[in-house]
JSON list of C-alpha atoms and ligand atoms in Angstrom, two decimals:
[
{"chain": "Q", "resi": 12, "resn": "UNK", "atom": "CA", "xyz": [0.28, 15.21, 5.95]},
{"chain": "Q", "resi": 13, "resn": "UNK", "atom": "CA", "xyz": [-2.02, 16.35, 8.79]},
{"chain": "Q", "resi": 14, "resn": "UNK", "atom": "CA", "xyz": [-4.59, 13.95, 10.55]},
{"chain": "Q", "resi": 15, "resn": "UNK", "atom": "CA", "xyz": [-6.93, 15.32, 13.14]},
{"chain": "Q", "resi": 16, "resn": "UNK", "atom": "CA", "xyz": [-8.88, 12.58, 14.92]},
{"chain": "Q", "resi": 17, "resn": "UNK", "atom": "CA", "xyz": [-12.12, 13.40, 16.78]},
{"chain": "Q", "resi": 18, "resn": "UNK", "atom": "CA", "xyz": [-12.64, 10.62, 19.24]},
{"chain": "Q", "resi": 19, "resn": "UNK", "atom": "CA", "xyz": [-13.78, 9.87, 22.82]},
{"chain": "Q", "resi": 20, "resn": "UNK", "atom": "CA", "xyz": [-10.88, 7.56, 23.15]},
{"chain": "Q", "resi": 21, "resn": "UNK", "atom": "CA", "xyz": [-7.51, 9.17, 22.28]},
{"chain": "Q", "resi": 22, "resn": "UNK", "atom": "CA", "xyz": [-5.47, 6.63, 24.21]},
{"chain": "Q", "resi": 23, "resn": "UNK", "atom": "CA", "xyz": [-6.37, 3.98, 21.80]},
{"chain": "Q", "resi": 24, "resn": "UNK", "atom": "CA", "xyz": [-4.24, 5.66, 19.14]},
{"chain": "Q", "resi": 25, "resn": "UNK", "atom": "CA", "xyz": [-0.98, 5.12, 21.24]},
{"chain": "Q", "resi": 26, "resn": "UNK", "atom": "CA", "xyz": [-0.17, 2.14, 18.97]},
{"chain": "Q", "resi": 27, "resn": "UNK", "atom": "CA", "xyz": [0.46, 4.55, 16.19]},
{"chain": "Q", "resi": 28, "resn": "UNK", "atom": "CA", "xyz": [3.58, 5.69, 18.12]},
{"chain": "Q", "resi": 29, "resn": "UNK", "atom": "CA", "xyz": [5.35, 2.49, 17.31]},
{"chain": "Q", "resi": 30, "resn": "UNK", "atom": "CA", "xyz": [7.20, 1.25, 14.33]},
{"chain": "Q", "resi": 31, "resn": "UNK", "atom": "CA", "xyz": [6.96, 2.90, 10.87]},
{"chain": "Q", "resi": 32, "resn": "UNK", "atom": "CA", "xyz": [3.96, 5.27, 11.63]},
{"chain": "Q", "resi": 33, "resn": "UNK", "atom": "CA", "xyz": [5.85, 6.22, 14.98]},
{"chain": "Q", "resi": 34, "resn": "UNK", "atom": "CA", "xyz": [8.98, 7.17, 13.04]},
{"chain": "Q", "resi": 35, "resn": "UNK", "atom": "CA", "xyz": [6.95, 8.91, 10.37]},
{"chain": "Q", "resi": 36, "resn": "UNK", "atom": "CA", "xyz": [5.67, 11.02, 13.26]},
{"chain": "Q", "resi": 37, "resn": "UNK", "atom": "CA", "xyz": [9.00, 11.70, 14.73]},
{"chain": "Q", "resi": 38, "resn": "UNK", "atom": "CA", "xyz": [10.29, 12.70, 11.27]},
{"chain": "Q", "resi": 39, "resn": "UNK", "atom": "CA", "xyz": [7.27, 15.09, 10.94]},
{"chain": "Q", "resi": 40, "resn": "UNK", "atom": "CA", "xyz": [6.29, 13.53, 7.71]},
{"chain": "Q", "resi": 41, "resn": "UNK", "atom": "CA", "xyz": [2.82, 13.08, 9.14]},
{"chain": "Q", "resi": 42, "resn": "UNK", "atom": "CA", "xyz": [1.16, 14.79, 12.25]},
{"chain": "Q", "resi": 43, "resn": "UNK", "atom": "CA", "xyz": [-1.62, 12.91, 14.18]},
{"chain": "Q", "resi": 44, "resn": "UNK", "atom": "CA", "xyz": [-3.53, 15.40, 16.26]},
{"chain": "Q", "resi": 45, "resn": "UNK", "atom": "CA", "xyz": [-5.95, 13.63, 18.72]},
{"chain": "Q", "resi": 46, "resn": "UNK", "atom": "CA", "xyz": [-8.91, 15.75, 19.71]},
{"chain": "Q", "resi": 47, "resn": "UNK", "atom": "CA", "xyz": [-10.92, 14.48, 22.67]},
{"chain": "Q", "resi": 48, "resn": "UNK", "atom": "CA", "xyz": [-14.62, 15.08, 22.01]},
{"chain": "Q", "resi": 49, "resn": "UNK", "atom": "CA", "xyz": [-15.19, 14.82, 25.76]},
{"chain": "Q", "resi": 50, "resn": "UNK", "atom": "CA", "xyz": [-13.26, 18.08, 26.11]},
{"chain": "Q", "resi": 51, "resn": "UNK", "atom": "CA", "xyz": [-16.17, 20.00, 24.34]},
{"chain": "Q", "resi": 52, "resn": "UNK", "atom": "CA", "xyz": [-18.96, 18.69, 26.63]},
{"chain": "Q", "resi": 53, "resn": "UNK", "atom": "CA", "xyz": [-20.91, 21.64, 28.13]},
{"chain": "Q", "resi": 54, "resn": "UNK", "atom": "CA", "xyz": [-22.10, 19.41, 30.98]},
{"chain": "Q", "resi": 55, "resn": "UNK", "atom": "CA", "xyz": [-20.46, 19.34, 34.45]},
{"chain": "Q", "resi": 56, "resn": "UNK", "atom": "CA", "xyz": [-20.23, 15.61, 34.32]},
{"chain": "Q", "resi": 57, "resn": "UNK", "atom": "CA", "xyz": [-18.65, 15.81, 30.89]},
{"chain": "Q", "resi": 58, "resn": "UNK", "atom": "CA", "xyz": [-21.54, 14.03, 29.20]},
{"chain": "Q", "resi": 59, "resn": "UNK", "atom": "CA", "xyz": [-21.42, 13.62, 25.42]},
{"chain": "Q", "resi": 60, "resn": "UNK", "atom": "CA", "xyz": [-24.24, 11.47, 24.68]},
{"chain": "Q", "resi": 61, "resn": "UNK", "atom": "CA", "xyz": [-27.88, 11.04, 25.36]},
{"chain": "Q", "resi": 62, "resn": "UNK", "atom": "CA", "xyz": [-30.89, 8.73, 24.84]},
{"chain": "Q", "resi": 63, "resn": "UNK", "atom": "CA", "xyz": [-32.28, 8.62, 21.25]},
{"chain": "Q", "resi": 64, "resn": "UNK", "atom": "CA", "xyz": [-35.36, 10.49, 20.34]},
{"chain": "Q", "resi": 65, "resn": "UNK", "atom": "CA", "xyz": [-38.14, 8.00, 19.45]},
{"chain": "Q", "resi": 66, "resn": "UNK", "atom": "CA", "xyz": [-36.74, 5.59, 21.88]},
{"chain": "Q", "resi": 67, "resn": "UNK", "atom": "CA", "xyz": [-34.60, 2.50, 21.39]},
{"chain": "Q", "resi": 68, "resn": "UNK", "atom": "CA", "xyz": [-31.37, 1.06, 22.97]},
{"chain": "Q", "resi": 69, "resn": "UNK", "atom": "CA", "xyz": [-28.15, 2.73, 23.45]},
{"chain": "Q", "resi": 70, "resn": "UNK", "atom": "CA", "xyz": [-26.86, 6.32, 23.43]},
{"chain": "Q", "resi": 71, "resn": "UNK", "atom": "CA", "xyz": [-26.36, 8.76, 20.72]},
{"chain": "Q", "resi": 72, "resn": "UNK", "atom": "CA", "xyz": [-23.43, 11.21, 20.55]},
{"chain": "Q", "resi": 73, "resn": "UNK", "atom": "CA", "xyz": [-24.69, 14.76, 20.76]},
{"chain": "Q", "resi": 74, "resn": "UNK", "atom": "CA", "xyz": [-24.53, 17.00, 17.70]},
{"chain": "Q", "resi": 75, "resn": "UNK", "atom": "CA", "xyz": [-23.38, 20.25, 19.45]},
{"chain": "Q", "resi": 76, "resn": "UNK", "atom": "CA", "xyz": [-20.53, 18.52, 21.17]},
{"chain": "Q", "resi": 77, "resn": "UNK", "atom": "CA", "xyz": [-19.22, 16.83, 18.11]},
{"chain": "Q", "resi": 78, "resn": "UNK", "atom": "CA", "xyz": [-19.60, 20.01, 16.13]},
{"chain": "Q", "resi": 79, "resn": "UNK", "atom": "CA", "xyz": [-17.53, 21.99, 18.65]},
{"chain": "Q", "resi": 80, "resn": "UNK", "atom": "CA", "xyz": [-14.82, 19.39, 18.63]},
{"chain": "Q", "resi": 81, "resn": "UNK", "atom": "CA", "xyz": [-14.86, 19.71, 14.67]},
{"chain": "Q", "resi": 82, "resn": "UNK", "atom": "CA", "xyz": [-14.62, 23.50, 14.84]},
{"chain": "Q", "resi": 83, "resn": "UNK", "atom": "CA", "xyz": [-11.44, 23.28, 16.82]},
{"chain": "Q", "resi": 84, "resn": "UNK", "atom": "CA", "xyz": [-9.66, 21.94, 13.90]},
{"chain": "Q", "resi": 85, "resn": "UNK", "atom": "CA", "xyz": [-11.89, 22.82, 11.03]},
{"chain": "Q", "resi": 86, "resn": "UNK", "atom": "CA", "xyz": [-10.29, 24.15, 7.78]},
{"chain": "Q", "resi": 87, "resn": "UNK", "atom": "CA", "xyz": [-11.70, 24.68, 4.37]},
{"chain": "Q", "resi": 88, "resn": "UNK", "atom": "CA", "xyz": [-9.09, 22.53, 2.67]},
{"chain": "Q", "resi": 89, "resn": "UNK", "atom": "CA", "xyz": [-9.53, 19.50, 4.96]},
{"chain": "Q", "resi": 90, "resn": "UNK", "atom": "CA", "xyz": [-11.56, 16.55, 3.99]},
{"chain": "Q", "resi": 91, "resn": "UNK", "atom": "CA", "xyz": [-13.79, 15.21, 6.83]},
{"chain": "Q", "resi": 92, "resn": "UNK", "atom": "CA", "xyz": [-14.19, 11.45, 6.83]},
{"chain": "Q", "resi": 93, "resn": "UNK", "atom": "CA", "xyz": [-16.83, 9.64, 9.16]},
{"chain": "Q", "resi": 94, "resn": "UNK", "atom": "CA", "xyz": [-15.66, 5.98, 9.83]},
{"chain": "Q", "resi": 95, "resn": "UNK", "atom": "CA", "xyz": [-18.85, 3.97, 9.64]},
{"chain": "Q", "resi": 96, "resn": "UNK", "atom": "CA", "xyz": [-19.99, 0.54, 8.50]},
{"chain": "Q", "resi": 97, "resn": "UNK", "atom": "CA", "xyz": [-22.42, 2.42, 6.09]},
{"chain": "Q", "resi": 98, "resn": "UNK", "atom": "CA", "xyz": [-19.57, 4.13, 4.28]},
{"chain": "Q", "resi": 99, "resn": "UNK", "atom": "CA", "xyz": [-17.90, 3.13, 1.07]},
{"chain": "Q", "resi": 100, "resn": "UNK", "atom": "CA", "xyz": [-15.52, 0.20, 1.54]},
{"chain": "Q", "resi": 101, "resn": "UNK", "atom": "CA", "xyz": [-11.82, 1.09, 1.78]},
{"chain": "Q", "resi": 102, "resn": "UNK", "atom": "CA", "xyz": [-9.51, -0.36, -0.87]},
{"chain": "Q", "resi": 103, "resn": "UNK", "atom": "CA", "xyz": [-6.00, 0.18, -1.95]},
{"chain": "Q", "resi": 104, "resn": "UNK", "atom": "CA", "xyz": [-7.30, 2.64, -4.76]},
{"chain": "Q", "resi": 105, "resn": "UNK", "atom": "CA", "xyz": [-9.21, 4.70, -2.23]},
{"chain": "Q", "resi": 106, "resn": "UNK", "atom": "CA", "xyz": [-6.04, 4.71, 0.08]},
{"chain": "Q", "resi": 107, "resn": "UNK", "atom": "CA", "xyz": [-3.92, 5.96, -2.72]},
{"chain": "Q", "resi": 108, "resn": "UNK", "atom": "CA", "xyz": [-6.43, 8.79, -3.53]},
{"chain": "Q", "resi": 109, "resn": "UNK", "atom": "CA", "xyz": [-6.72, 9.80, 0.12]},
{"chain": "Q", "resi": 110, "resn": "UNK", "atom": "CA", "xyz": [-2.97, 10.02, 0.31]},
{"chain": "Q", "resi": 111, "resn": "UNK", "atom": "CA", "xyz": [-3.07, 13.05, -2.18]},
{"chain": "Q", "resi": 112, "resn": "UNK", "atom": "CA", "xyz": [-4.94, 15.12, 0.50]},
{"chain": "Q", "resi": 113, "resn": "UNK", "atom": "CA", "xyz": [-3.02, 17.32, 2.76]},
{"chain": "Q", "resi": 114, "resn": "UNK", "atom": "CA", "xyz": [-5.33, 17.27, 5.65]},
{"chain": "Q", "resi": 115, "resn": "UNK", "atom": "CA", "xyz": [-7.83, 14.68, 6.82]},
{"chain": "Q", "resi": 116, "resn": "UNK", "atom": "CA", "xyz": [-10.22, 15.09, 9.72]},
{"chain": "Q", "resi": 117, "resn": "UNK", "atom": "CA", "xyz": [-11.41, 11.64, 11.03]},
{"chain": "Q", "resi": 118, "resn": "UNK", "atom": "CA", "xyz": [-14.57, 11.36, 13.00]},
{"chain": "Q", "resi": 119, "resn": "UNK", "atom": "CA", "xyz": [-14.83, 8.34, 15.11]},
{"chain": "Q", "resi": 120, "resn": "UNK", "atom": "CA", "xyz": [-18.38, 7.31, 16.51]},
{"chain": "Q", "resi": 121, "resn": "UNK", "atom": "CA", "xyz": [-18.90, 5.09, 19.52]},
{"chain": "Q", "resi": 122, "resn": "UNK", "atom": "CA", "xyz": [-21.97, 3.85, 21.19]},
{"chain": "Q", "resi": 123, "resn": "UNK", "atom": "CA", "xyz": [-25.08, 3.59, 18.89]},
{"chain": "Q", "resi": 124, "resn": "UNK", "atom": "CA", "xyz": [-23.90, 6.41, 16.80]},
{"chain": "Q", "resi": 125, "resn": "UNK", "atom": "CA", "xyz": [-23.75, 10.19, 16.28]},
{"chain": "Q", "resi": 126, "resn": "UNK", "atom": "CA", "xyz": [-26.77, 12.61, 15.88]},
{"chain": "Q", "resi": 127, "resn": "UNK", "atom": "CA", "xyz": [-27.48, 12.68, 12.02]},
{"chain": "Q", "resi": 128, "resn": "UNK", "atom": "CA", "xyz": [-27.52, 16.54, 11.91]},
{"chain": "Q", "resi": 129, "resn": "UNK", "atom": "CA", "xyz": [-23.85, 17.08, 12.62]},
{"chain": "Q", "resi": 130, "resn": "UNK", "atom": "CA", "xyz": [-22.93, 14.14, 10.22]},
{"chain": "Q", "resi": 131, "resn": "UNK", "atom": "CA", "xyz": [-24.92, 15.96, 7.54]},
{"chain": "Q", "resi": 132, "resn": "UNK", "atom": "CA", "xyz": [-23.29, 19.35, 8.36]},
{"chain": "Q", "resi": 133, "resn": "UNK", "atom": "CA", "xyz": [-19.56, 18.36, 8.40]},
{"chain": "Q", "resi": 134, "resn": "UNK", "atom": "CA", "xyz": [-18.87, 15.02, 6.65]},
{"chain": "Q", "resi": 135, "resn": "UNK", "atom": "CA", "xyz": [-17.58, 14.99, 3.12]},
{"chain": "Q", "resi": 136, "resn": "UNK", "atom": "CA", "xyz": [-17.14, 11.25, 2.91]},
{"chain": "Q", "resi": 137, "resn": "UNK", "atom": "CA", "xyz": [-18.19, 8.03, 4.81]},
{"chain": "Q", "resi": 138, "resn": "UNK", "atom": "CA", "xyz": [-15.71, 5.13, 4.94]},
{"chain": "Q", "resi": 139, "resn": "UNK", "atom": "CA", "xyz": [-16.08, 1.43, 6.06]},
{"chain": "Q", "resi": 140, "resn": "UNK", "atom": "CA", "xyz": [-13.16, -0.86, 6.53]},
{"chain": "Q", "resi": 141, "resn": "UNK", "atom": "CA", "xyz": [-15.27, -3.97, 5.80]},
{"chain": "Q", "resi": 142, "resn": "UNK", "atom": "CA", "xyz": [-18.64, -5.51, 6.14]},
{"chain": "Q", "resi": 143, "resn": "UNK", "atom": "CA", "xyz": [-18.60, -6.23, 9.94]},
{"chain": "Q", "resi": 144, "resn": "UNK", "atom": "CA", "xyz": [-19.48, -4.01, 12.90]},
{"chain": "Q", "resi": 145, "resn": "UNK", "atom": "CA", "xyz": [-16.85, -2.87, 15.36]},
{"chain": "Q", "resi": 146, "resn": "UNK", "atom": "CA", "xyz": [-17.38, -1.02, 18.72]},
{"chain": "Q", "resi": 147, "resn": "UNK", "atom": "CA", "xyz": [-16.29, 2.15, 17.33]},
{"chain": "Q", "resi": 148, "resn": "UNK", "atom": "CA", "xyz": [-14.53, 4.11, 14.63]},
{"chain": "Q", "resi": 149, "resn": "UNK", "atom": "CA", "xyz": [-11.09, 4.28, 16.33]},
{"chain": "Q", "resi": 150, "resn": "UNK", "atom": "CA", "xyz": [-9.63, 1.03, 14.88]},
{"chain": "Q", "resi": 151, "resn": "UNK", "atom": "CA", "xyz": [-10.99, 1.94, 11.41]},
{"chain": "Q", "resi": 152, "resn": "UNK", "atom": "CA", "xyz": [-9.40, 5.33, 11.72]},
{"chain": "Q", "resi": 153, "resn": "UNK", "atom": "CA", "xyz": [-6.12, 3.78, 12.64]},
{"chain": "Q", "resi": 154, "resn": "UNK", "atom": "CA", "xyz": [-6.41, 1.43, 9.63]},
{"chain": "Q", "resi": 155, "resn": "UNK", "atom": "CA", "xyz": [-6.94, 4.50, 7.45]},
{"chain": "Q", "resi": 156, "resn": "UNK", "atom": "CA", "xyz": [-4.06, 6.49, 8.87]},
{"chain": "Q", "resi": 157, "resn": "UNK", "atom": "CA", "xyz": [-1.61, 3.44, 8.60]},
{"chain": "Q", "resi": 158, "resn": "UNK", "atom": "CA", "xyz": [-2.63, 2.63, 5.06]},
{"chain": "Q", "resi": 159, "resn": "UNK", "atom": "CA", "xyz": [-2.64, 6.20, 3.71]},
{"chain": "Q", "resi": 160, "resn": "UNK", "atom": "CA", "xyz": [0.66, 7.16, 5.60]},
{"chain": "Q", "resi": 161, "resn": "UNK", "atom": "CA", "xyz": [2.54, 4.47, 3.62]},
{"chain": "Q", "resi": 162, "resn": "UNK", "atom": "CA", "xyz": [2.09, 6.74, 0.48]},
{"chain": "Q", "resi": 163, "resn": "UNK", "atom": "CA", "xyz": [3.49, 9.83, 2.12]},
{"chain": "Q", "resi": 164, "resn": "UNK", "atom": "CA", "xyz": [6.91, 10.46, 0.65]},
{"chain": "Q", "resi": 165, "resn": "UNK", "atom": "CA", "xyz": [9.64, 9.43, 3.03]},
{"chain": "Q", "resi": 166, "resn": "UNK", "atom": "CA", "xyz": [7.62, 7.11, 5.12]},
{"chain": "Q", "resi": 167, "resn": "UNK", "atom": "CA", "xyz": [8.66, 3.86, 3.33]},
{"chain": "Q", "resi": 168, "resn": "UNK", "atom": "CA", "xyz": [11.66, 3.14, 1.20]},
{"chain": "Q", "resi": 169, "resn": "UNK", "atom": "CA", "xyz": [10.90, 4.38, -2.48]},
{"chain": "Q", "resi": 170, "resn": "UNK", "atom": "CA", "xyz": [10.56, 0.91, -3.94]},
{"chain": "Q", "resi": 171, "resn": "UNK", "atom": "CA", "xyz": [8.43, -0.74, -1.28]},
{"chain": "Q", "resi": 172, "resn": "UNK", "atom": "CA", "xyz": [5.25, 0.75, -2.59]},
{"chain": "Q", "resi": 173, "resn": "UNK", "atom": "CA", "xyz": [5.99, -0.22, -6.08]},
{"chain": "Q", "resi": 174, "resn": "UNK", "atom": "CA", "xyz": [6.41, -3.88, -5.36]},
{"chain": "Q", "resi": 175, "resn": "UNK", "atom": "CA", "xyz": [3.85, -4.74, -2.91]},
{"chain": "Q", "resi": 176, "resn": "UNK", "atom": "CA", "xyz": [0.54, -6.52, -3.17]},
{"chain": "Q", "resi": 177, "resn": "UNK", "atom": "CA", "xyz": [-2.19, -4.55, -5.04]},
{"chain": "Q", "resi": 178, "resn": "UNK", "atom": "CA", "xyz": [-0.19, -1.63, -6.24]},
{"chain": "Q", "resi": 179, "resn": "UNK", "atom": "CA", "xyz": [0.38, -3.49, -9.56]},
{"chain": "Q", "resi": 180, "resn": "UNK", "atom": "CA", "xyz": [-3.16, -5.03, -8.98]},
{"chain": "Q", "resi": 181, "resn": "UNK", "atom": "CA", "xyz": [-1.71, -8.55, -8.24]},
{"chain": "Q", "resi": 182, "resn": "UNK", "atom": "CA", "xyz": [-0.74, -10.26, -5.05]},
{"chain": "Q", "resi": 183, "resn": "UNK", "atom": "CA", "xyz": [2.88, -10.11, -3.95]},
{"chain": "Q", "resi": 184, "resn": "UNK", "atom": "CA", "xyz": [5.26, -13.05, -4.93]},
{"chain": "Q", "resi": 185, "resn": "UNK", "atom": "CA", "xyz": [6.56, -15.21, -2.03]},
{"chain": "Q", "resi": 186, "resn": "UNK", "atom": "CA", "xyz": [9.64, -14.12, -0.13]},
{"chain": "Q", "resi": 187, "resn": "UNK", "atom": "CA", "xyz": [12.47, -16.11, 1.38]},
{"chain": "Q", "resi": 188, "resn": "UNK", "atom": "CA", "xyz": [15.42, -15.46, 3.59]},
{"chain": "Q", "resi": 189, "resn": "UNK", "atom": "CA", "xyz": [18.04, -17.60, 5.48]},
{"chain": "Q", "resi": 190, "resn": "UNK", "atom": "CA", "xyz": [18.32, -20.50, 6.47]},
{"chain": "Q", "resi": 191, "resn": "UNK", "atom": "CA", "xyz": [18.54, -21.99, 2.92]},
{"chain": "Q", "resi": 192, "resn": "UNK", "atom": "CA", "xyz": [16.91, -25.12, 4.17]},
{"chain": "Q", "resi": 193, "resn": "UNK", "atom": "CA", "xyz": [14.19, -24.95, 6.66]},
{"chain": "Q", "resi": 194, "resn": "UNK", "atom": "CA", "xyz": [12.65, -28.23, 8.10]},
{"chain": "Q", "resi": 195, "resn": "UNK", "atom": "CA", "xyz": [13.55, -30.00, 4.82]},
{"chain": "Q", "resi": 196, "resn": "UNK", "atom": "CA", "xyz": [12.32, -27.33, 2.55]},
{"chain": "Q", "resi": 197, "resn": "UNK", "atom": "CA", "xyz": [14.79, -25.50, 0.26]},
{"chain": "Q", "resi": 198, "resn": "UNK", "atom": "CA", "xyz": [14.47, -21.96, -1.10]},
{"chain": "Q", "resi": 199, "resn": "UNK", "atom": "CA", "xyz": [13.46, -21.94, -4.74]},
{"chain": "Q", "resi": 200, "resn": "UNK", "atom": "CA", "xyz": [16.64, -22.64, -6.69]},
{"chain": "Q", "resi": 201, "resn": "UNK", "atom": "CA", "xyz": [16.09, -19.74, -9.19]},
{"chain": "Q", "resi": 202, "resn": "UNK", "atom": "CA", "xyz": [16.54, -17.16, -6.26]},
{"chain": "Q", "resi": 203, "resn": "UNK", "atom": "CA", "xyz": [20.07, -18.45, -5.64]},
{"chain": "Q", "resi": 204, "resn": "UNK", "atom": "CA", "xyz": [21.33, -18.00, -9.20]},
{"chain": "Q", "resi": 205, "resn": "UNK", "atom": "CA", "xyz": [21.92, -14.27, -9.07]},
{"chain": "Q", "resi": 206, "resn": "UNK", "atom": "CA", "xyz": [20.31, -14.08, -12.59]},
{"chain": "Q", "resi": 207, "resn": "UNK", "atom": "CA", "xyz": [18.20, -10.95, -12.07]},
{"chain": "Q", "resi": 208, "resn": "UNK", "atom": "CA", "xyz": [16.31, -11.11, -15.28]},
{"chain": "Q", "resi": 209, "resn": "UNK", "atom": "CA", "xyz": [15.20, -14.78, -14.66]},
{"chain": "Q", "resi": 210, "resn": "UNK", "atom": "CA", "xyz": [14.35, -13.90, -11.04]},
{"chain": "Q", "resi": 211, "resn": "UNK", "atom": "CA", "xyz": [12.06, -11.12, -12.10]},
{"chain": "Q", "resi": 212, "resn": "UNK", "atom": "CA", "xyz": [10.39, -13.39, -14.61]},
{"chain": "Q", "resi": 213, "resn": "UNK", "atom": "CA", "xyz": [9.77, -15.94, -11.88]},
{"chain": "Q", "resi": 214, "resn": "UNK", "atom": "CA", "xyz": [8.51, -13.39, -9.58]},
{"chain": "Q", "resi": 215, "resn": "UNK", "atom": "CA", "xyz": [6.11, -11.99, -12.08]},
{"chain": "Q", "resi": 216, "resn": "UNK", "atom": "CA", "xyz": [4.84, -15.57, -12.70]},
{"chain": "Q", "resi": 217, "resn": "UNK", "atom": "CA", "xyz": [4.43, -16.22, -8.86]},
{"chain": "Q", "resi": 218, "resn": "UNK", "atom": "CA", "xyz": [2.40, -12.97, -8.56]},
{"chain": "Q", "resi": 219, "resn": "UNK", "atom": "CA", "xyz": [0.02, -14.27, -11.17]},
{"chain": "Q", "resi": 220, "resn": "UNK", "atom": "CA", "xyz": [-0.02, -17.65, -9.58]},
{"chain": "Q", "resi": 221, "resn": "UNK", "atom": "CA", "xyz": [-0.87, -16.34, -6.18]},
{"chain": "Q", "resi": 222, "resn": "UNK", "atom": "CA", "xyz": [-3.61, -14.12, -7.46]},
{"chain": "Q", "resi": 223, "resn": "UNK", "atom": "CA", "xyz": [-5.16, -16.92, -9.46]},
{"chain": "Q", "resi": 224, "resn": "UNK", "atom": "CA", "xyz": [-5.02, -19.30, -6.42]},
{"chain": "Q", "resi": 225, "resn": "UNK", "atom": "CA", "xyz": [-6.01, -16.91, -3.55]},
{"chain": "Q", "resi": 226, "resn": "UNK", "atom": "CA", "xyz": [-8.03, -14.07, -5.25]},
{"chain": "Q", "resi": 227, "resn": "UNK", "atom": "CA", "xyz": [-9.21, -15.01, -8.71]},
{"chain": "Q", "resi": 228, "resn": "UNK", "atom": "CA", "xyz": [-11.80, -12.20, -8.36]},
{"chain": "Q", "resi": 229, "resn": "UNK", "atom": "CA", "xyz": [-9.03, -9.60, -8.85]},
{"chain": "Q", "resi": 230, "resn": "UNK", "atom": "CA", "xyz": [-8.19, -11.00, -12.19]},
{"chain": "Q", "resi": 231, "resn": "UNK", "atom": "CA", "xyz": [-11.71, -10.54, -13.49]},
{"chain": "Q", "resi": 232, "resn": "UNK", "atom": "CA", "xyz": [-11.47, -6.78, -12.65]},
{"chain": "Q", "resi": 233, "resn": "UNK", "atom": "CA", "xyz": [-8.29, -5.70, -14.08]},
{"chain": "Q", "resi": 234, "resn": "UNK", "atom": "CA", "xyz": [-6.62, -5.08, -17.37]},
{"chain": "Q", "resi": 235, "resn": "UNK", "atom": "CA", "xyz": [-3.74, -7.44, -17.88]},
{"chain": "Q", "resi": 236, "resn": "UNK", "atom": "CA", "xyz": [-0.79, -6.87, -20.08]},
{"chain": "Q", "resi": 237, "resn": "UNK", "atom": "CA", "xyz": [-0.30, -9.22, -23.10]},
{"chain": "Q", "resi": 238, "resn": "UNK", "atom": "CA", "xyz": [2.63, -10.83, -21.44]},
{"chain": "Q", "resi": 239, "resn": "UNK", "atom": "CA", "xyz": [0.67, -11.48, -18.23]},
{"chain": "Q", "resi": 240, "resn": "UNK", "atom": "CA", "xyz": [-2.27, -12.85, -20.16]},
{"chain": "Q", "resi": 241, "resn": "UNK", "atom": "CA", "xyz": [0.15, -15.41, -21.77]},
{"chain": "Q", "resi": 242, "resn": "UNK", "atom": "CA", "xyz": [1.58, -16.44, -18.43]},
{"chain": "Q", "resi": 243, "resn": "UNK", "atom": "CA", "xyz": [-1.87, -16.74, -17.04]},
{"chain": "Q", "resi": 244, "resn": "UNK", "atom": "CA", "xyz": [-2.96, -19.15, -19.81]},
{"chain": "Q", "resi": 245, "resn": "UNK", "atom": "CA", "xyz": [-0.09, -21.32, -19.19]},
{"chain": "Q", "resi": 246, "resn": "UNK", "atom": "CA", "xyz": [-0.79, -21.36, -15.38]},
{"chain": "Q", "resi": 247, "resn": "UNK", "atom": "CA", "xyz": [-4.35, -22.26, -15.89]},
{"chain": "Q", "resi": 248, "resn": "UNK", "atom": "CA", "xyz": [-3.31, -25.52, -17.86]},
{"chain": "E", "resi": 7, "resn": "ADE", "atom": "N1", "xyz": [-17.36, 1.48, 12.91]},
{"chain": "E", "resi": 7, "resn": "ADE", "atom": "C1", "xyz": [-17.93, 0.43, 13.31]},
{"chain": "E", "resi": 7, "resn": "ADE", "atom": "N2", "xyz": [-17.64, -0.56, 12.34]},
{"chain": "E", "resi": 7, "resn": "ADE", "atom": "C2", "xyz": [-17.01, -0.10, 11.34]},
{"chain": "E", "resi": 7, "resn": "ADE", "atom": "C3", "xyz": [-16.52, -0.54, 10.18]},
{"chain": "E", "resi": 7, "resn": "ADE", "atom": "N3", "xyz": [-16.56, -1.76, 9.83]},
{"chain": "E", "resi": 7, "resn": "ADE", "atom": "N4", "xyz": [-15.87, 0.52, 9.34]},
{"chain": "E", "resi": 7, "resn": "ADE", "atom": "C4", "xyz": [-15.78, 1.70, 9.67]},
{"chain": "E", "resi": 7, "resn": "ADE", "atom": "N5", "xyz": [-16.18, 2.22, 10.92]},
{"chain": "E", "resi": 7, "resn": "ADE", "atom": "C5", "xyz": [-16.78, 1.40, 11.61]}
]
């Protein structure tokens, strides 16, 4: 999968060279191409922004500079995403949907924003990572690349995606490893029995319990199986 990132701060993306996303790049499962918008400045001082028409605080990134940066990677089949708190909020469903694309171009704003005319011209979709304001779109772009890349074949072990939080719409069951006793607390006995059928059942119950306790809002918005409905009724008592 191809990610082109249009940014004034390409160095910020160095953290994606670590761990799972770093390995995914080495294995060429994903390619992250960082485009420095400043390279497209027409100004001898490499200026990329200017004061807003109509006055007001802050600076606005110039339409022509951003457009030239975009044109350096543009492709009819690519989807262009602008990271902005005004966008649609990212969730696991959206992440999964975006992972089906072959090519994403991510536009990161900084300062007060980007001239609206280039946004109108090139952007297909606006995405926010939550209802708070960050200093720029770089961290949101990294959140998007990380979450989407996990769905690219070969990036994770095959069953990791299936078992995790949100992909069955419920939160994940708790996990334990050695030592068997930690600060006086033992691992739940069922996990030591080797009875996989009973362990699966326990884990399913725990998933429902976690969701009921921590994110009851999720349960209101999903279709539960008859089996899960019964377990949930029992847990509520
Ligand atoms: N840029 C600044 N804040 C943001 C947010 N919450 N989501 C996406 N892009 C942003």
